[in-house]
Amino acid sequence: MTAETESPNMKDTNKPGVPHGMPVFGASGRRIIYDEDGKPCRSCNTLLDFKMVTHVQKDARPSGSTTNSALSSTTASAMAIPMKKVAETTQYARDEPPDVEQLGKASWSLLHTLAARYPTEPNAEQQSDMGQFINLFAKLYPCWFCAKDFKKYIEENKPVLESQEKFGRWLCNAHNAVNVKIGKPKFDCNLWKQRWKDGWDNVDDSVKK
Amino acid sequence: MTAETESPNMKDTNKPGVPHGMPVFGASGRRIIYDEDGKPCRSCNTLLDFKMVTHVQKDARPSGSTTNSALSSTTASAMAIPMKKVAETTQYARDEPPDVEQLGKASWSLLHTLAARYPTEPNAEQQSDMGQFINLFAKLYPCWFCAKDFKKYIEENKPVLESQEKFGRWLCNAHNAVNVKIGKPKFDCNLWKQRWKDGWDNVDDSVKK
């Protein structure tokens, strides 16, 4: 929903929330956001910034010999990429309300990313929260006949919320049930994490079908 | 989340759920979805189909003299537009997980469309459902620092759920708070219904800024 943008300043790489030796700002000019465990947060950064910072992370020597100056150099080069132009009001105001396809795509993006960020071992409260969210989503979804189908689906296929892996696969199957209904190809649910969580960088080319 | 597609069949325009004299299928080959009040549902159809069918509605004579054959002709001409090619698995599988911008855009699309379809005079249950949904959304949103900001915003600016108009404006203001934070222009909330509910067709050109 939001993302902090500041003027580039690479002098201070010891800011709170920034792991030692990691960049503060990304190629887009936005501040790089890290998770509590110090890893860059995929859902919190632009893809460009995420790729940049994970590249830095991979290149960093395990001995900890990566210096700020080396990082500054990497980042400075990335900084040369021009910042994405901010959309103008004129363009923004003319957009039409989302149609059924745009709404569907947007909603699946949110749901699958929720699964991607769902805890690997969720506690009772986390399971209850996600269960309630899915039920309310089905109840309130703006396309009424899609909502009706989805409600029926979750009545017949109760959301599986015991782990991230199970929830991610349940959602992938729910999405496939819709794909079949509208004549779209089914997605291979063995690849749900590549598609919605980890990306394809570390996947063997033979799997990138 | 879903949309029914069938092979074009314009012979029967008296199907259940299809107002008399209105098309069964749209230019995309999908069945046109109508609301309970007989109006075409914007969130349930593709923009192309919605535009087609609202055009038919406008052109229909109030005397009810619009015949099935006249409609068939309109629709048959629209049918000549080739059906949208279904995405291939190969393309689908290579997409990267949504980044912060895509996730934000997708989520705002869903939220604003929820407001657009929220009842004009919601009852206590409908208000409670939407309130819970917004709270859970803020709790679960996959970008943790965006979620933190949004939680703070709704603590300081409680969602206004008494009517569609009030909720739509509250959401527009919430979105603007983020726009300001990331250096994007603010949207004129007097136009929230054009942007997220009704479209710009019936708006004076001077307003289409």
Tab-separated table of C-alpha atoms in Angstrom:
chain	number	residue	atom	x	y	z
A	1	MET	CA	0.000	0.000	0.000
A	2	THR	CA	2.896	2.317	0.626
A	3	ALA	CA	6.619	2.590	0.072
A	4	GLU	CA	9.033	5.114	1.417
A	5	THR	CA	11.022	7.106	-1.105
A	6	GLU	CA	13.864	9.411	-0.162
A	7	SER	CA	16.646	11.117	-1.969
A	8	PRO	CA	19.533	8.694	-2.397
A	9	ASN	CA	21.980	8.718	0.471
A	10	MET	CA	24.452	5.897	0.565
A	11	LYS	CA	26.688	7.319	3.293
A	12	ASP	CA	24.912	5.650	6.160
A	13	THR	CA	24.604	1.903	5.798
A	14	ASN	CA	24.188	1.392	9.532
A	15	LYS	CA	20.633	2.655	9.797
A	16	PRO	CA	18.248	0.762	12.095
A	17	GLY	CA	16.588	-2.076	10.224
A	18	VAL	CA	19.415	-2.275	7.668
A	19	PRO	CA	21.659	-5.334	8.120
A	20	HIS	CA	25.332	-4.448	8.362
A	21	GLY	CA	26.950	-4.067	4.977
A	22	MET	CA	23.668	-4.026	3.076
A	23	PRO	CA	22.375	-1.109	0.982
A	24	VAL	CA	20.010	1.461	2.469
A	25	PHE	CA	18.553	2.537	-0.875
A	26	GLY	CA	17.687	0.661	-4.032
A	27	ALA	CA	17.976	1.485	-7.706
A	28	SER	CA	14.511	3.058	-7.668
A	29	GLY	CA	15.543	5.579	-5.018
A	30	ARG	CA	13.327	3.853	-2.468
A	31	ARG	CA	14.634	2.658	0.860
A	32	ILE	CA	15.307	-1.095	0.835
A	33	ILE	CA	13.052	-2.900	3.304
A	34	TYR	CA	14.421	-5.892	5.214
A	35	ASP	CA	12.508	-8.503	7.192
A	36	GLU	CA	13.181	-9.067	10.878
A	37	ASP	CA	15.595	-11.860	9.958
A	38	GLY	CA	17.645	-9.419	7.879
A	39	LYS	CA	16.606	-10.787	4.503
A	40	PRO	CA	15.278	-8.346	1.897
A	41	CYS	CA	11.460	-8.409	1.898
A	42	ARG	CA	10.157	-9.338	-1.549
A	43	SER	CA	6.651	-7.952	-0.988
A	44	CYS	CA	8.036	-4.689	0.406
A	45	ASN	CA	10.410	-3.705	-2.412
A	46	THR	CA	10.156	-3.167	-6.140
A	47	LEU	CA	11.355	-6.162	-8.156
A	48	LEU	CA	14.282	-4.097	-9.439
A	49	ASP	CA	15.420	-3.197	-5.918
A	50	PHE	CA	14.852	-6.729	-4.655
A	51	LYS	CA	16.951	-8.198	-7.492
A	52	MET	CA	19.641	-5.629	-6.870
A	53	VAL	CA	19.875	-6.267	-3.166
A	54	THR	CA	19.704	-10.074	-3.396
A	55	HIS	CA	22.484	-9.874	-5.980
A	56	VAL	CA	24.525	-7.883	-3.469
A	57	GLN	CA	23.714	-10.474	-0.820
A	58	LYS	CA	24.830	-13.368	-3.038
A	59	ASP	CA	28.074	-11.644	-3.961
A	60	ALA	CA	28.896	-10.804	-0.351
A	61	ARG	CA	31.723	-12.960	1.006
A	62	PRO	CA	30.682	-15.174	3.900
A	63	SER	CA	33.730	-14.018	5.899
A	64	GLY	CA	32.050	-10.643	6.229
A	65	SER	CA	34.760	-8.913	4.230
A	66	THR	CA	32.174	-7.048	2.150
A	67	THR	CA	32.870	-3.395	2.706
A	68	ASN	CA	30.564	-0.444	2.574
A	69	SER	CA	32.596	1.032	-0.249
A	70	ALA	CA	32.173	-2.106	-2.360
A	71	LEU	CA	28.466	-1.982	-1.737
A	72	SER	CA	28.321	1.694	-2.505
A	73	SER	CA	29.901	0.999	-5.819
A	74	THR	CA	27.362	-1.695	-6.707
A	75	THR	CA	24.523	0.496	-5.624
A	76	ALA	CA	25.857	3.615	-7.254
A	77	SER	CA	25.875	1.774	-10.548
A	78	ALA	CA	22.309	0.637	-9.983
A	79	MET	CA	21.427	4.216	-9.046
A	80	ALA	CA	22.295	5.245	-12.577
A	81	ILE	CA	19.009	3.642	-13.647
A	82	PRO	CA	16.554	6.517	-13.790
A	83	MET	CA	13.851	6.599	-11.121
A	84	LYS	CA	10.467	5.458	-12.337
A	85	LYS	CA	8.451	8.439	-13.412
A	86	VAL	CA	5.597	9.173	-11.028
A	87	ALA	CA	2.194	8.761	-12.691
A	88	GLU	CA	0.558	12.070	-13.473
A	89	THR	CA	-2.839	12.970	-12.077
A	90	THR	CA	-4.190	13.341	-15.587
A	91	GLN	CA	-3.442	9.700	-16.411
A	92	TYR	CA	-4.587	8.462	-13.024
A	93	ALA	CA	-7.949	10.191	-13.224
A	94	ARG	CA	-8.881	8.714	-16.590
A	95	ASP	CA	-8.507	5.059	-15.626
A	96	GLU	CA	-11.718	3.069	-15.851
A	97	PRO	CA	-12.952	1.030	-12.860
A	98	PRO	CA	-11.445	-2.477	-12.884
A	99	ASP	CA	-13.362	-4.979	-14.992
A	100	VAL	CA	-13.874	-8.611	-14.039
A	101	GLU	CA	-10.492	-9.729	-15.410
A	102	GLN	CA	-8.491	-6.944	-13.780
A	103	LEU	CA	-10.330	-7.464	-10.507
A	104	GLY	CA	-9.701	-11.213	-10.660
A	105	LYS	CA	-6.017	-10.792	-11.416
A	106	ALA	CA	-5.604	-8.196	-8.653
A	107	SER	CA	-7.405	-10.366	-6.119
A	108	TRP	CA	-5.457	-13.532	-6.919
A	109	SER	CA	-2.243	-11.512	-6.620
A	110	LEU	CA	-3.196	-10.408	-3.135
A	111	LEU	CA	-4.398	-13.846	-2.025
A	112	HIS	CA	-1.352	-15.750	-3.310
A	113	THR	CA	0.990	-13.173	-1.756
A	114	LEU	CA	-0.871	-13.573	1.532
A	115	ALA	CA	-0.098	-17.302	1.281
A	116	ALA	CA	3.533	-16.543	0.419
A	117	ARG	CA	3.894	-14.456	3.599
A	118	TYR	CA	1.803	-16.759	5.781
A	119	PRO	CA	3.909	-18.308	8.593
A	120	THR	CA	5.411	-21.718	7.857
A	121	GLU	CA	4.043	-22.856	11.216
A	122	PRO	CA	1.090	-20.587	11.993
A	123	ASN	CA	-0.300	-20.458	15.520
A	124	ALA	CA	-4.012	-20.738	16.329
A	125	GLU	CA	-4.608	-16.973	16.075
A	126	GLN	CA	-2.867	-16.721	12.704
A	127	GLN	CA	-4.908	-19.632	11.352
A	128	SER	CA	-8.111	-18.107	12.667
A	129	ASP	CA	-7.285	-14.672	11.181
A	130	MET	CA	-6.597	-16.111	7.737
A	131	GLY	CA	-9.712	-18.307	7.872
A	132	GLN	CA	-11.839	-15.280	8.730
A	133	PHE	CA	-10.192	-13.233	6.001
A	134	ILE	CA	-10.953	-15.883	3.360
A	135	ASN	CA	-14.583	-16.159	4.513
A	136	LEU	CA	-15.088	-12.388	4.472
A	137	PHE	CA	-13.361	-12.156	1.112
A	138	ALA	CA	-15.822	-14.715	-0.305
A	139	LYS	CA	-18.734	-12.843	1.256
A	140	LEU	CA	-17.742	-9.360	0.072
A	141	TYR	CA	-16.066	-9.991	-3.296
A	142	PRO	CA	-17.396	-7.313	-5.681
A	143	CYS	CA	-18.262	-9.636	-8.595
A	144	TRP	CA	-21.336	-11.337	-7.116
A	145	PHE	CA	-21.350	-14.465	-9.268
A	146	CYS	CA	-17.625	-15.009	-8.755
A	147	ALA	CA	-18.212	-14.626	-4.999
A	148	LYS	CA	-21.018	-17.204	-5.170
A	149	ASP	CA	-18.712	-19.699	-6.916
A	150	PHE	CA	-15.900	-19.049	-4.446
A	151	LYS	CA	-18.223	-19.449	-1.440
A	152	LYS	CA	-19.377	-22.790	-2.846
A	153	TYR	CA	-15.763	-23.826	-3.385
A	154	ILE	CA	-14.704	-23.071	0.190
A	155	GLU	CA	-17.762	-24.857	1.555
A	156	GLU	CA	-16.764	-27.970	-0.369
A	157	ASN	CA	-12.995	-27.487	0.062
A	158	LYS	CA	-12.349	-25.971	3.461
A	159	PRO	CA	-9.229	-23.744	3.476
A	160	VAL	CA	-6.217	-25.718	4.737
A	161	LEU	CA	-4.421	-23.378	7.111
A	162	GLU	CA	-2.100	-25.630	9.115
A	163	SER	CA	1.044	-24.438	7.307
A	164	GLN	CA	2.249	-22.046	4.612
A	165	GLU	CA	2.858	-24.961	2.260
A	166	LYS	CA	-0.653	-26.371	2.754
A	167	PHE	CA	-2.351	-22.988	2.432
A	168	GLY	CA	-0.323	-22.119	-0.669
A	169	ARG	CA	-1.324	-25.395	-2.329
A	170	TRP	CA	-4.965	-25.058	-1.278
A	171	LEU	CA	-5.076	-21.598	-2.861
A	172	CYS	CA	-3.351	-22.852	-6.004
A	173	ASN	CA	-5.993	-25.573	-6.317
A	174	ALA	CA	-8.784	-23.044	-5.735
A	175	HIS	CA	-7.310	-20.878	-8.499
A	176	ASN	CA	-7.062	-23.901	-10.792
A	177	ALA	CA	-10.737	-24.719	-10.234
A	178	VAL	CA	-11.492	-21.267	-11.671
A	179	ASN	CA	-8.920	-21.695	-14.461
A	180	VAL	CA	-10.695	-24.876	-15.567
A	181	LYS	CA	-14.079	-23.136	-15.427
A	182	ILE	CA	-12.981	-20.307	-17.714
A	183	GLY	CA	-10.939	-22.474	-20.068
A	184	LYS	CA	-7.513	-21.347	-18.886
A	185	PRO	CA	-4.687	-23.845	-18.453
A	186	LYS	CA	-4.136	-25.262	-14.978
A	187	PHE	CA	-1.022	-24.193	-13.103
A	188	ASP	CA	1.365	-26.836	-11.749
A	189	CYS	CA	0.889	-26.413	-7.988
A	190	ASN	CA	4.319	-27.922	-7.321
A	191	LEU	CA	5.613	-24.561	-8.563
A	192	TRP	CA	3.409	-22.298	-6.424
A	193	LYS	CA	6.367	-21.033	-4.375
A	194	GLN	CA	8.355	-20.060	-7.470
A	195	ARG	CA	5.339	-18.220	-8.906
A	196	TRP	CA	4.189	-16.436	-5.756
A	197	LYS	CA	6.978	-16.479	-3.184
A	198	ASP	CA	10.572	-17.085	-4.268
A	199	GLY	CA	10.716	-16.328	-7.982
A	200	TRP	CA	12.479	-18.340	-10.683
A	201	ASP	CA	16.099	-17.303	-10.254
A	202	ASN	CA	17.246	-20.482	-8.532
A	203	VAL	CA	15.167	-22.873	-10.585
A	204	ASP	CA	16.663	-25.271	-13.097
A	205	ASP	CA	15.867	-24.105	-16.647
A	206	SER	CA	14.028	-27.346	-17.317
A	207	VAL	CA	11.475	-26.392	-14.673
A	208	LYS	CA	10.963	-22.926	-16.147
A	209	LYS	CA	8.325	-24.132	-18.518
B	1	MET	CA	-12.180	-14.678	-9.546
B	2	THR	CA	-14.115	-16.474	-12.222
B	3	ALA	CA	-16.103	-15.784	-15.348
B	4	GLU	CA	-18.183	-18.122	-17.386
B	5	THR	CA	-17.256	-18.534	-21.038
B	6	GLU	CA	-19.344	-20.452	-23.518
B	7	SER	CA	-19.512	-20.778	-27.244
B	8	PRO	CA	-21.575	-17.931	-28.664
B	9	ASN	CA	-25.291	-18.678	-28.865
B	10	MET	CA	-27.503	-15.722	-29.504
B	11	LYS	CA	-30.708	-17.658	-30.174
B	12	ASP	CA	-31.970	-17.541	-26.630
B	13	THR	CA	-32.121	-14.055	-25.123
B	14	ASN	CA	-34.693	-15.121	-22.531
B	15	LYS	CA	-32.308	-17.022	-20.296
B	16	PRO	CA	-32.797	-16.681	-16.543
B	17	GLY	CA	-30.901	-13.686	-15.202
B	18	VAL	CA	-30.905	-11.959	-18.606
B	19	PRO	CA	-33.274	-8.972	-18.763
B	20	HIS	CA	-35.698	-9.157	-21.685
B	21	GLY	CA	-34.202	-7.828	-24.893
B	22	MET	CA	-30.661	-7.731	-23.545
B	23	PRO	CA	-27.727	-9.751	-24.924
B	24	VAL	CA	-26.785	-13.095	-23.420
B	25	PHE	CA	-23.176	-13.018	-24.615
B	26	GLY	CA	-20.642	-10.236	-24.969
B	27	ALA	CA	-17.989	-9.443	-27.532
B	28	SER	CA	-15.465	-11.523	-25.606
B	29	GLY	CA	-17.602	-14.646	-25.927
B	30	ARG	CA	-18.345	-14.551	-22.199
B	31	ARG	CA	-21.863	-14.564	-20.850
B	32	ILE	CA	-22.995	-11.056	-19.827
B	33	ILE	CA	-23.651	-10.862	-16.098
B	34	TYR	CA	-26.509	-8.698	-14.832
B	35	ASP	CA	-27.210	-7.508	-11.301
B	36	GLU	CA	-30.462	-8.374	-9.560
B	37	ASP	CA	-31.895	-5.031	-10.688
B	38	GLY	CA	-31.252	-5.987	-14.334
B	39	LYS	CA	-28.344	-3.601	-14.854
B	40	PRO	CA	-25.117	-5.000	-16.313
B	41	CYS	CA	-22.642	-5.658	-13.491
B	42	ARG	CA	-19.437	-3.696	-14.037
B	43	SER	CA	-17.299	-5.835	-11.732
B	44	CYS	CA	-18.602	-9.056	-13.296
B	45	ASN	CA	-17.912	-8.355	-16.983
B	46	THR	CA	-14.900	-7.374	-19.057
B	47	LEU	CA	-14.780	-3.658	-19.850
B	48	LEU	CA	-15.368	-4.440	-23.530
B	49	ASP	CA	-18.504	-6.441	-22.793
B	50	PHE	CA	-19.744	-3.893	-20.267
B	51	LYS	CA	-19.313	-1.057	-22.761
B	52	MET	CA	-21.037	-3.100	-25.448
B	53	VAL	CA	-24.021	-3.960	-23.322
B	54	THR	CA	-24.470	-0.491	-21.809
B	55	HIS	CA	-24.353	0.883	-25.354
B	56	VAL	CA	-27.130	-1.546	-26.295
B	57	GLN	CA	-29.060	-0.421	-23.212
B	58	LYS	CA	-28.735	3.258	-24.130
B	59	ASP	CA	-29.769	2.641	-27.732
B	60	ALA	CA	-32.799	0.565	-26.738
B	61	ARG	CA	-36.048	2.474	-27.283
B	62	PRO	CA	-37.969	3.119	-24.058
B	63	SER	CA	-41.167	1.846	-25.727
B	64	GLY	CA	-39.712	-1.639	-25.583
B	65	SER	CA	-39.622	-1.895	-29.360
B	66	THR	CA	-36.074	-3.250	-29.312
B	67	THR	CA	-36.307	-6.673	-30.834
B	68	ASN	CA	-34.192	-9.715	-30.299
B	69	SER	CA	-33.171	-9.625	-33.918
B	70	ALA	CA	-31.952	-6.033	-33.623
B	71	LEU	CA	-29.939	-7.012	-30.592
B	72	SER	CA	-28.619	-10.095	-32.299
B	73	SER	CA	-27.354	-7.897	-35.051
B	74	THR	CA	-25.558	-5.573	-32.613
B	75	THR	CA	-24.083	-8.479	-30.783
B	76	ALA	CA	-23.210	-10.433	-33.896
B	77	SER	CA	-21.158	-7.457	-35.045
B	78	ALA	CA	-19.434	-7.295	-31.656
B	79	MET	CA	-18.876	-11.035	-31.906
B	80	ALA	CA	-16.682	-10.428	-34.929
B	81	ILE	CA	-14.041	-9.101	-32.515
B	82	PRO	CA	-11.802	-12.086	-31.902
B	83	MET	CA	-11.956	-13.669	-28.452
B	84	LYS	CA	-9.079	-12.761	-26.199
B	85	LYS	CA	-6.378	-15.354	-26.507
B	86	VAL	CA	-6.086	-17.454	-23.392
B	87	ALA	CA	-2.732	-17.008	-21.665
B	88	GLU	CA	-0.433	-19.927	-22.197
B	89	THR	CA	0.956	-21.913	-19.299
B	90	THR	CA	4.471	-21.087	-20.415
B	91	GLN	CA	3.905	-17.355	-19.977
B	92	TYR	CA	1.970	-17.797	-16.771
B	93	ALA	CA	4.639	-19.903	-15.118
B	94	ARG	CA	7.420	-17.387	-15.693
B	95	ASP	CA	5.781	-14.435	-13.953
B	96	GLU	CA	7.688	-13.170	-10.948
B	97	PRO	CA	5.944	-12.790	-7.562
B	98	PRO	CA	4.298	-9.355	-7.251
B	99	ASP	CA	6.615	-6.634	-5.991
B	100	VAL	CA	5.547	-3.863	-3.634
B	101	GLU	CA	4.136	-1.676	-6.409
B	102	GLN	CA	2.164	-4.453	-8.095
B	103	LEU	CA	0.877	-5.651	-4.745
B	104	GLY	CA	-0.139	-2.109	-3.773
B	105	LYS	CA	-1.915	-1.487	-7.066
B	106	ALA	CA	-3.707	-4.846	-6.881
B	107	SER	CA	-4.793	-4.262	-3.299
B	108	TRP	CA	-6.081	-0.733	-3.885
B	109	SER	CA	-8.024	-2.062	-6.892
B	110	LEU	CA	-9.733	-4.638	-4.717
B	111	LEU	CA	-10.408	-2.224	-1.838
B	112	HIS	CA	-11.842	0.569	-3.993
B	113	THR	CA	-14.018	-1.915	-5.895
B	114	LEU	CA	-15.268	-3.248	-2.558
B	115	ALA	CA	-16.304	0.334	-1.757
B	116	ALA	CA	-17.920	0.710	-5.187
B	117	ARG	CA	-20.070	-2.377	-4.553
B	118	TYR	CA	-20.725	-1.597	-0.883
B	119	PRO	CA	-24.440	-0.947	-0.242
B	120	THR	CA	-25.566	2.683	-0.368
B	121	GLU	CA	-27.332	2.083	2.957
B	122	PRO	CA	-25.522	-0.831	4.605
B	123	ASN	CA	-27.148	-2.636	7.511
B	124	ALA	CA	-25.374	-3.422	10.786
B	125	GLU	CA	-24.062	-6.794	9.545
B	126	GLN	CA	-22.703	-5.325	6.316
B	127	GLN	CA	-20.932	-2.567	8.249
B	128	SER	CA	-19.506	-5.071	10.698
B	129	ASP	CA	-18.303	-7.373	7.890
B	130	MET	CA	-16.515	-4.569	6.074
B	131	GLY	CA	-14.999	-3.256	9.303
B	132	GLN	CA	-13.639	-6.716	10.110
B	133	PHE	CA	-12.337	-7.126	6.583
B	134	ILE	CA	-10.418	-3.834	6.752
B	135	ASN	CA	-8.938	-4.748	10.147
B	136	LEU	CA	-7.851	-8.195	8.968
B	137	PHE	CA	-6.484	-6.720	5.762
B	138	ALA	CA	-4.335	-4.325	7.805
B	139	LYS	CA	-3.200	-7.183	10.051
B	140	LEU	CA	-2.324	-9.626	7.257
B	141	TYR	CA	-1.085	-7.382	4.437
B	142	PRO	CA	2.031	-9.076	3.008
B	143	CYS	CA	4.280	-5.986	2.979
B	144	TRP	CA	4.883	-5.626	6.719
B	145	PHE	CA	5.882	-1.982	6.814
B	146	CYS	CA	2.961	-0.994	4.577
B	147	ALA	CA	0.681	-2.964	6.929
B	148	LYS	CA	2.157	-1.120	9.910
B	149	ASP	CA	1.435	2.258	8.285
B	150	PHE	CA	-2.083	1.218	7.326
B	151	LYS	CA	-2.823	-0.080	10.842
B	152	LYS	CA	-1.686	3.250	12.274
B	153	TYR	CA	-3.860	5.088	9.741
B	154	ILE	CA	-7.017	3.165	10.626
B	155	GLU	CA	-6.350	3.625	14.342
B	156	GLU	CA	-6.190	7.384	13.819
B	157	ASN	CA	-8.884	7.478	11.115
B	158	LYS	CA	-11.506	4.868	11.906
B	159	PRO	CA	-13.141	3.489	8.731
B	160	VAL	CA	-16.415	5.307	8.031
B	161	LEU	CA	-18.878	2.592	7.074
B	162	GLU	CA	-22.294	4.237	7.390
B	163	SER	CA	-22.807	4.505	3.623
B	164	GLN	CA	-21.160	3.690	0.297
B	165	GLU	CA	-20.405	7.371	-0.262
B	166	LYS	CA	-18.740	7.756	3.136
B	167	PHE	CA	-16.744	4.532	2.816
B	168	GLY	CA	-15.645	5.396	-0.730
B	169	ARG	CA	-14.399	8.798	0.428
B	170	TRP	CA	-12.712	7.387	3.523
B	171	LEU	CA	-10.829	4.910	1.322
B	172	CYS	CA	-9.900	7.627	-1.164
B	173	ASN	CA	-8.457	9.688	1.706
B	174	ALA	CA	-6.572	6.648	3.030
B	175	HIS	CA	-5.094	6.110	-0.447
B	176	ASN	CA	-4.165	9.798	-0.665
B	177	ALA	CA	-2.321	9.581	2.661
B	178	VAL	CA	-0.121	6.936	1.012
B	179	ASN	CA	0.152	8.942	-2.221
B	180	VAL	CA	1.527	11.890	-0.249
B	181	LYS	CA	3.966	9.631	1.602
B	182	ILE	CA	5.457	8.244	-1.608
B	183	GLY	CA	5.423	11.519	-3.515
B	184	LYS	CA	2.530	10.699	-5.819
B	185	PRO	CA	-0.120	13.291	-6.632
B	186	LYS	CA	-3.294	13.253	-4.548
B	187	PHE	CA	-6.488	12.146	-6.223
B	188	ASP	CA	-9.569	14.405	-6.146
B	189	CYS	CA	-11.910	12.413	-3.910
B	190	ASN	CA	-14.950	14.149	-5.426
B	191	LEU	CA	-14.261	11.892	-8.417
B	192	TRP	CA	-13.935	8.580	-6.551
B	193	LYS	CA	-17.134	7.188	-8.082
B	194	GLN	CA	-15.997	7.942	-11.633
B	195	ARG	CA	-12.627	6.308	-10.974
B	196	TRP	CA	-13.814	3.221	-9.122
B	197	LYS	CA	-17.540	2.741	-9.733
B	198	ASP	CA	-19.224	4.414	-12.701
B	199	GLY	CA	-16.457	5.256	-15.170
B	200	TRP	CA	-16.039	8.492	-17.112
B	201	ASP	CA	-18.513	8.077	-19.965
B	202	ASN	CA	-21.145	10.417	-18.593
B	203	VAL	CA	-18.759	13.004	-17.226
B	204	ASP	CA	-18.375	16.437	-18.742
B	205	ASP	CA	-15.053	16.636	-20.621
B	206	SER	CA	-13.934	19.488	-18.365
B	207	VAL	CA	-13.992	17.091	-15.402
B	208	LYS	CA	-11.925	14.477	-17.258
B	209	LYS	CA	-8.682	16.003	-16.207
